[in-house]
Short mmCIF file of C-alpha atoms in Angstrom, two decimals:
data_model
loop_
_atom_site.label_atom_id
_atom_site.label_comp_id
_atom_site.label_asym_id
_atom_site.label_seq_id
_atom_site.Cartn_x
_atom_site.Cartn_y
_atom_site.Cartn_z
CA MET A 1 -15.12 30.89 -28.46
CA ALA A 2 -12.87 30.02 -25.53
CA GLY A 3 -9.22 29.56 -24.65
CA ILE A 4 -7.48 26.21 -24.18
CA THR A 5 -4.94 25.51 -21.45
CA LEU A 6 -2.63 22.49 -21.19
CA THR A 7 -0.73 22.15 -17.92
CA SER A 8 2.09 19.59 -17.66
CA VAL A 9 0.20 17.21 -19.96
CA GLN A 10 1.74 13.75 -20.26
CA LYS A 11 0.75 10.57 -22.05
CA SER A 12 2.11 7.06 -21.52
CA TYR A 13 1.29 3.70 -23.03
CA GLY A 14 2.34 1.33 -20.26
CA ALA A 15 5.95 2.16 -19.41
CA THR A 16 6.46 4.11 -22.64
CA ARG A 17 5.98 7.86 -22.32
CA VAL A 18 5.05 9.54 -25.61
CA ILE A 19 4.15 13.07 -24.43
CA HIS A 20 6.57 14.64 -21.96
CA GLY A 21 4.87 17.38 -19.99
CA VAL A 22 3.51 19.92 -22.50
CA ASP A 23 2.44 23.37 -21.25
CA LEU A 24 0.41 25.54 -23.61
CA ASP A 25 -1.94 28.49 -23.10
CA VAL A 26 -4.10 29.22 -26.16
CA ALA A 27 -5.86 32.58 -26.03
CA ASP A 28 -9.47 33.04 -27.07
CA GLY A 29 -9.50 33.42 -30.87
CA GLU A 30 -5.88 32.33 -31.33
CA PHE A 31 -4.78 29.99 -34.14
CA ILE A 32 -2.13 27.55 -32.87
CA VAL A 33 -0.41 25.14 -35.25
CA ILE A 34 1.26 22.02 -33.84
CA VAL A 35 3.96 20.93 -36.29
CA GLY A 36 6.56 18.20 -36.37
CA PRO A 37 7.66 15.03 -38.15
CA SER A 38 5.68 11.78 -38.17
CA GLY A 39 5.61 10.12 -34.77
CA CYS A 40 6.47 13.26 -32.78
CA GLY A 41 3.21 13.21 -30.76
CA LYS A 42 1.34 16.10 -32.39
CA SER A 43 -1.83 14.12 -33.26
CA THR A 44 -1.75 12.40 -29.86
CA LEU A 45 -1.70 15.84 -28.21
CA LEU A 46 -4.67 16.97 -30.30
CA ARG A 47 -6.61 13.79 -29.56
CA MET A 48 -6.09 14.35 -25.83
CA VAL A 49 -7.61 17.81 -26.11
CA ALA A 50 -10.52 16.26 -28.03
CA GLY A 51 -11.00 13.53 -25.42
CA LEU A 52 -10.22 10.72 -27.87
CA GLU A 53 -7.15 9.85 -25.78
CA TRP A 54 -7.04 10.01 -21.98
CA ILE A 55 -4.14 11.92 -20.47
CA THR A 56 -1.81 10.17 -18.02
CA GLU A 57 -0.86 13.26 -16.01
CA GLY A 58 -1.59 16.97 -16.08
CA GLU A 59 -4.70 18.99 -16.84
CA ILE A 60 -6.59 20.25 -19.88
CA ALA A 61 -9.06 23.15 -19.61
CA ILE A 62 -11.34 24.58 -22.29
CA GLY A 63 -12.93 27.92 -21.56
CA GLY A 64 -11.59 27.73 -18.00
CA ARG A 65 -13.36 24.39 -17.38
CA ARG A 66 -11.32 21.27 -16.55
CA VAL A 67 -12.20 18.60 -19.12
CA ASN A 68 -9.89 15.70 -18.18
CA GLU A 69 -12.75 13.37 -17.31
CA LEU A 70 -15.30 14.64 -19.87
CA GLU A 71 -16.31 12.66 -22.95
CA PRO A 72 -15.63 14.27 -26.35
CA LYS A 73 -19.30 15.20 -26.81
CA ASP A 74 -19.25 17.17 -23.57
CA ARG A 75 -16.13 19.26 -24.32
CA ASP A 76 -17.83 21.70 -26.72
CA ILE A 77 -15.23 21.19 -29.46
CA ALA A 78 -15.50 20.35 -33.16
CA MET A 79 -12.95 18.34 -35.15
CA VAL A 80 -12.06 18.43 -38.84
CA PHE A 81 -10.24 15.27 -39.94
CA GLN A 82 -7.86 14.38 -42.74
CA ASN A 83 -10.34 11.93 -44.31
CA TYR A 84 -13.40 14.29 -44.17
CA ALA A 85 -15.52 11.66 -42.28
CA LEU A 86 -18.70 12.50 -44.23
CA TYR A 87 -21.78 10.26 -44.40
CA PRO A 88 -21.76 9.03 -48.04
CA HIS A 89 -25.52 8.40 -48.17
CA MET A 90 -26.43 11.91 -46.97
CA SER A 91 -26.56 15.13 -48.97
CA VAL A 92 -24.28 18.04 -48.15
CA TYR A 93 -27.17 19.72 -46.33
CA ARG A 94 -27.92 16.65 -44.20
CA ASN A 95 -24.22 16.09 -43.42
CA MET A 96 -23.94 19.63 -42.11
CA ALA A 97 -27.24 19.48 -40.23
CA TYR A 98 -26.85 16.03 -38.69
CA GLY A 99 -25.14 17.03 -35.46
CA LEU A 100 -27.68 19.80 -34.86
CA ARG A 101 -30.59 17.41 -35.41
CA ILE A 102 -29.11 14.95 -32.89
CA ALA A 103 -28.76 17.84 -30.42
CA GLY A 104 -32.47 18.54 -30.83
CA LEU A 105 -32.26 22.08 -32.23
CA PRO A 106 -35.40 23.51 -33.89
CA LYS A 107 -35.65 22.91 -37.62
CA GLN A 108 -35.71 26.63 -38.40
CA GLU A 109 -32.49 27.27 -36.46
CA ILE A 110 -30.79 24.29 -38.10
CA ASP A 111 -31.70 25.62 -41.55
CA ALA A 112 -30.46 29.11 -40.70
CA ARG A 113 -27.11 27.82 -39.45
CA VAL A 114 -26.58 25.49 -42.42
CA GLN A 115 -27.49 28.16 -44.97
CA LYS A 116 -25.18 30.68 -43.31
CA ALA A 117 -22.24 28.24 -43.26
CA ALA A 118 -22.93 27.13 -46.85
CA GLN A 119 -22.83 30.75 -48.04
CA MET A 120 -19.61 31.37 -46.12
CA LEU A 121 -17.96 28.28 -47.66
CA GLN A 122 -19.38 28.74 -51.17
CA LEU A 123 -21.40 25.52 -50.91
CA GLY A 124 -24.82 26.99 -51.65
CA ASP A 125 -25.05 25.30 -55.05
CA TYR A 126 -24.06 21.89 -53.71
CA LEU A 127 -26.40 21.33 -50.75
CA ASP A 128 -28.39 18.62 -52.54
CA ARG A 129 -25.35 16.68 -53.74
CA LYS A 130 -23.87 13.55 -52.13
CA PRO A 131 -20.18 13.59 -51.14
CA ARG A 132 -19.22 11.35 -54.07
CA ALA A 133 -20.29 14.12 -56.47
CA LEU A 134 -17.88 16.64 -54.88
CA SER A 135 -14.20 17.39 -55.37
CA GLY A 136 -11.73 16.90 -52.52
CA GLY A 137 -11.71 20.60 -51.72
CA GLN A 138 -15.51 20.73 -51.66
CA ARG A 139 -15.66 17.72 -49.33
CA GLN A 140 -13.24 19.42 -46.97
CA ARG A 141 -15.42 22.53 -47.01
CA VAL A 142 -18.42 20.38 -46.06
CA ALA A 143 -16.43 18.92 -43.15
CA MET A 144 -15.54 22.44 -42.04
CA GLY A 145 -19.17 23.54 -42.45
CA ARG A 146 -20.33 20.69 -40.24
CA ALA A 147 -17.96 21.98 -37.55
CA ILE A 148 -18.93 25.64 -38.01
CA VAL A 149 -22.70 25.11 -37.64
CA ARG A 150 -22.17 23.66 -34.18
CA GLU A 151 -20.68 26.97 -32.98
CA PRO A 152 -18.28 25.22 -30.57
CA SER A 153 -15.84 26.76 -28.12
CA ALA A 154 -12.82 25.49 -30.08
CA PHE A 155 -11.96 23.89 -33.41
CA LEU A 156 -9.43 21.06 -33.75
CA PHE A 157 -7.93 20.34 -37.19
CA ASP A 158 -6.04 17.05 -37.72
CA GLU A 159 -4.03 17.43 -40.96
CA PRO A 160 -7.16 18.45 -42.88
CA LEU A 161 -5.39 19.24 -46.16
CA SER A 162 -3.19 16.14 -46.49
CA ASN A 163 -5.40 14.49 -49.13
CA LEU A 164 -5.50 17.52 -51.44
CA ASP A 165 -3.21 18.32 -54.37
CA ALA A 166 -0.62 21.08 -54.05
CA LYS A 167 -2.60 23.84 -55.78
CA LEU A 168 -5.78 23.10 -53.83
CA ARG A 169 -3.85 23.03 -50.55
CA VAL A 170 -2.66 26.60 -51.15
CA GLN A 171 -6.22 27.71 -51.87
CA MET A 172 -7.65 25.93 -48.82
CA ARG A 173 -4.94 27.38 -46.56
CA LEU A 174 -6.05 30.86 -47.53
CA GLU A 175 -9.71 29.97 -47.01
CA ILE A 176 -9.10 28.46 -43.57
CA LYS A 177 -7.10 31.50 -42.43
CA GLU A 178 -9.74 33.95 -43.71
CA LEU A 179 -12.47 31.89 -42.05
CA GLN A 180 -10.59 31.81 -38.76
CA ARG A 181 -10.16 35.58 -38.78
CA SER A 182 -13.76 36.32 -39.71
CA LEU A 183 -15.24 33.97 -37.07
CA GLY A 184 -12.66 34.60 -34.33
CA ILE A 185 -12.10 30.85 -34.07
CA THR A 186 -9.95 29.38 -31.30
CA ALA A 187 -8.11 26.64 -33.16
CA LEU A 188 -5.54 23.91 -32.71
CA TYR A 189 -4.26 22.72 -36.08
CA VAL A 190 -1.94 19.73 -36.59
CA THR A 191 0.28 19.37 -39.65
CA HIS A 192 3.66 17.98 -40.69
CA ASP A 193 3.89 20.60 -43.45
CA GLN A 194 6.03 23.52 -42.29
CA VAL A 195 4.75 25.83 -45.07
CA GLU A 196 1.20 25.23 -43.82
CA ALA A 197 2.38 25.86 -40.28
CA MET A 198 4.23 29.10 -41.07
CA THR A 199 1.42 30.60 -43.16
CA LEU A 200 -1.51 29.73 -40.88
CA ALA A 201 -0.26 30.07 -37.33
CA ASP A 202 -0.47 32.92 -34.87
CA ARG A 203 1.95 30.76 -32.88
CA LEU A 204 3.72 27.47 -33.58
CA VAL A 205 4.29 24.50 -31.30
CA VAL A 206 7.25 22.55 -32.72
CA MET A 207 7.09 18.97 -31.44
CA ASN A 208 9.95 16.47 -31.31
CA ALA A 209 9.65 13.03 -29.71
CA GLY A 210 6.81 14.13 -27.43
CA VAL A 211 8.50 17.35 -26.33
CA ALA A 212 7.43 20.88 -27.27
CA GLU A 213 10.86 22.07 -28.42
CA GLN A 214 9.72 25.65 -29.06
CA ILE A 215 6.51 27.69 -28.87
CA GLY A 216 6.39 31.07 -30.53
CA ARG A 217 5.37 33.23 -33.47
CA PRO A 218 6.39 31.76 -36.84
CA ILE A 219 8.84 34.58 -37.58
CA ASP A 220 10.48 34.18 -34.15
CA VAL A 221 10.81 30.41 -34.54
CA TYR A 222 12.37 30.93 -37.98
CA ALA A 223 14.69 33.77 -36.93
CA ARG A 224 15.74 32.40 -33.51
CA PRO A 225 15.32 28.62 -33.38
CA ALA A 226 15.72 27.36 -29.82
CA THR A 227 17.41 24.07 -30.75
CA THR A 228 19.19 22.41 -33.65
CA PHE A 229 16.07 20.28 -34.20
CA VAL A 230 13.88 23.36 -34.70
CA ALA A 231 16.59 24.97 -36.85
CA GLY A 232 16.70 21.93 -39.12
CA PHE A 233 12.95 21.39 -39.28
CA ILE A 234 11.70 24.94 -39.91
CA GLY A 235 12.93 26.30 -43.23
CA SER A 236 13.25 24.88 -46.73
CA PRO A 237 15.85 23.78 -47.55
CA ALA A 238 16.93 22.95 -44.01
CA MET A 239 19.45 25.09 -42.18
CA ASN A 240 23.08 24.06 -42.65
CA ILE A 241 24.37 22.95 -39.23
CA LEU A 242 28.14 22.52 -38.92
CA ASP A 243 30.47 21.40 -36.15
CA ALA A 244 32.87 24.21 -35.23
CA ASP A 245 35.00 25.53 -32.37
CA GLY A 246 34.38 28.82 -30.61
CA ALA A 247 37.15 31.10 -29.31
CA GLY A 248 38.06 34.77 -29.29
CA GLY A 249 34.69 36.07 -30.38
CA ALA A 250 34.54 33.95 -33.54
CA VAL A 251 34.19 30.33 -34.61
CA ARG A 252 36.71 28.27 -36.54
CA LEU A 253 35.51 25.90 -39.22
CA ALA A 254 37.70 23.89 -41.63
CA GLY A 255 40.62 26.22 -40.92
CA HIS A 256 38.59 29.38 -41.54
CA GLU A 257 37.48 31.97 -39.01
CA ILE A 258 33.74 32.73 -39.23
CA PRO A 259 32.57 36.01 -37.63
CA VAL A 260 29.50 36.02 -35.38
CA SER A 261 27.30 38.75 -33.96
CA ALA A 262 28.44 40.76 -30.93
CA GLU A 263 25.44 39.33 -29.04
CA VAL A 264 27.09 35.90 -28.72
CA SER A 265 30.77 36.56 -29.33
CA GLY A 266 31.53 36.77 -25.60
CA GLN A 267 29.89 33.40 -24.92
CA LEU A 268 32.02 31.36 -27.31
CA SER A 269 34.20 28.70 -25.79
CA GLY A 270 34.89 25.17 -27.00
CA PRO A 271 32.84 22.97 -29.34
CA VAL A 272 29.73 24.56 -30.87
CA GLN A 273 27.49 24.07 -33.86
CA LEU A 274 27.18 26.84 -36.43
CA GLY A 275 23.92 27.24 -38.35
CA ILE A 276 23.36 29.22 -41.54
CA ARG A 277 20.21 29.18 -43.65
CA PRO A 278 20.72 28.48 -47.38
CA GLU A 279 18.77 31.64 -48.29
CA HIS A 280 21.20 33.79 -46.27
CA LEU A 281 24.14 32.87 -48.51
CA HIS A 282 25.11 35.11 -51.46
CA PRO A 283 27.62 34.72 -54.32
CA CYS A 284 30.70 36.93 -53.99
CA GLY A 285 34.34 37.30 -54.93
CA GLU A 286 36.76 34.78 -53.43
CA GLY A 287 38.38 37.43 -51.23
CA GLU A 288 34.99 38.22 -49.60
CA ALA A 289 33.94 34.61 -49.04
CA THR A 290 32.71 33.28 -45.72
CA PHE A 291 32.32 29.77 -47.19
CA LEU A 292 33.67 27.96 -50.26
CA LEU A 293 31.15 25.47 -51.67
CA ARG A 294 32.25 22.67 -54.01
CA VAL A 295 29.13 22.22 -56.15
CA GLY A 296 27.70 18.70 -56.45
CA LEU A 297 24.11 19.18 -57.64
CA VAL A 298 21.99 22.12 -58.78
CA GLU A 299 18.20 21.96 -58.38
CA SER A 300 16.66 24.56 -60.68
CA LEU A 301 13.36 25.96 -59.37
CA GLY A 302 12.99 28.75 -61.91
CA ALA A 303 13.45 31.98 -59.99
CA ASP A 304 15.73 30.18 -57.50
CA ALA A 305 18.21 27.34 -57.57
CA ILE A 306 19.15 25.08 -54.64
CA VAL A 307 22.86 24.37 -54.88
CA HIS A 308 24.05 21.28 -53.00
CA GLY A 309 27.63 20.32 -52.36
CA ARG A 310 30.31 20.17 -49.68
CA LEU A 311 32.46 22.76 -48.02
CA ASP A 312 35.80 22.86 -49.77
CA GLY A 313 38.30 20.46 -48.25
CA THR A 314 35.72 18.73 -46.03
CA ALA A 315 33.05 16.03 -46.21
CA THR A 316 30.46 18.41 -44.71
CA PRO A 317 27.21 18.65 -46.79
CA PHE A 318 26.19 22.23 -47.51
CA ALA A 319 23.37 23.94 -49.45
CA ALA A 320 22.70 27.44 -50.73
CA ARG A 321 19.55 29.01 -52.19
CA LEU A 322 20.68 31.34 -54.97
CA PRO A 323 19.10 33.23 -57.89
CA GLY A 324 18.09 30.81 -60.64
CA THR A 325 19.92 32.88 -63.26
CA ALA A 326 23.36 32.35 -61.66
CA PRO A 327 25.66 30.33 -63.99
CA ILE A 328 26.58 27.39 -61.76
CA SER A 329 27.80 23.95 -62.83
CA GLU A 330 28.72 20.72 -61.06
CA GLY A 331 32.30 20.82 -59.81
CA ASP A 332 32.49 24.62 -59.52
CA LEU A 333 34.11 26.12 -56.43
CA LEU A 334 31.57 28.72 -55.38
CA PRO A 335 32.54 31.55 -52.99
CA LEU A 336 29.65 32.56 -50.73
CA ARG A 337 29.32 35.32 -48.17
CA SER A 338 26.96 35.66 -45.21
CA ALA A 339 26.42 38.27 -42.51
CA PRO A 340 27.46 37.61 -38.88
CA GLU A 341 23.91 38.34 -37.68
CA ASP A 342 22.66 35.45 -39.86
CA HIS A 343 24.90 32.94 -38.10
CA HIS A 344 23.18 30.81 -35.43
CA LEU A 345 25.15 29.13 -32.66
CA PHE A 346 24.15 26.06 -30.67
CA ASP A 347 25.73 24.09 -27.85
CA ARG A 348 27.12 20.94 -29.45
CA GLU A 349 26.28 18.75 -26.46
CA THR A 350 22.72 19.89 -25.71
CA GLY A 351 21.69 21.24 -29.11
CA ARG A 352 20.27 24.35 -27.46
CA ARG A 353 20.78 27.88 -28.78
CA VAL A 354 23.71 29.94 -27.51
CA GLY A 355 22.70 33.56 -26.91
#
């Protein structure tokens, strides 16, 4: 395997710039997930690494070798696509062996590689079947096997689980992560699914409108989002983000003073945005309340319930994730407490984190 380096990578279509100078250093054996909403540039970035899109400015290196001008076949990478891209008239064995045959490898080596990958992916009983006789999960395993047998420097995954049902996606996530660890794969993985991103990644790249808003470990991105966009995108339900005013080591919101951590209290001045994750809110007595939520809708999820409503006396939407056993009804005024260290502050003008 090999590392991947992107240096000030940009992409434009005519006068329209869609990737705005991305810098990324992927270590050998690291699993990087590029996540973001539709149209943010994540697939375009992956396709530039693959050589399916030419970059406008900057440099891409794989294994220390500049690949800007190289064709995809010369970059020593393997891609796994959303739509599997299997040959329907070929058996599983022939689909996995095809690239090796084209490369002119000896028949014995081809067979050894295919059999090893098939055993790893639990495909040994299906090598004689055609793709139409396989389930979606089995087809995706074949696509992964075709990439594995090539033994490339890096693997690129373009939303490979999007066509699978929810239960199978969970299973395949676990299989991909276990496979990556056992093989020491260097991987770039694109998804719009933040659960996929959080569970698979060694590090996340959160994309927004062609900009890498934040790069970091999943837990760091969750705990210390760099911008309001990251704060609202990572986490389910999304973080509550509220306009407030900072002064005197606290913020004022709807006539109430909200305490904040000592880390940022000295930096408060003027308009800010206050963020609080729904899962960091807890029912309490009215005298202990940080927020008063006028309940509008309760989504029961079994163990949990997502309570939607508005802050009392305002038109500000607000949500809390509470135990599913809590007796809550529409119209209730629900007192909620939160800890100062769970309050996130952002500059209202730039959207960037304060402190």
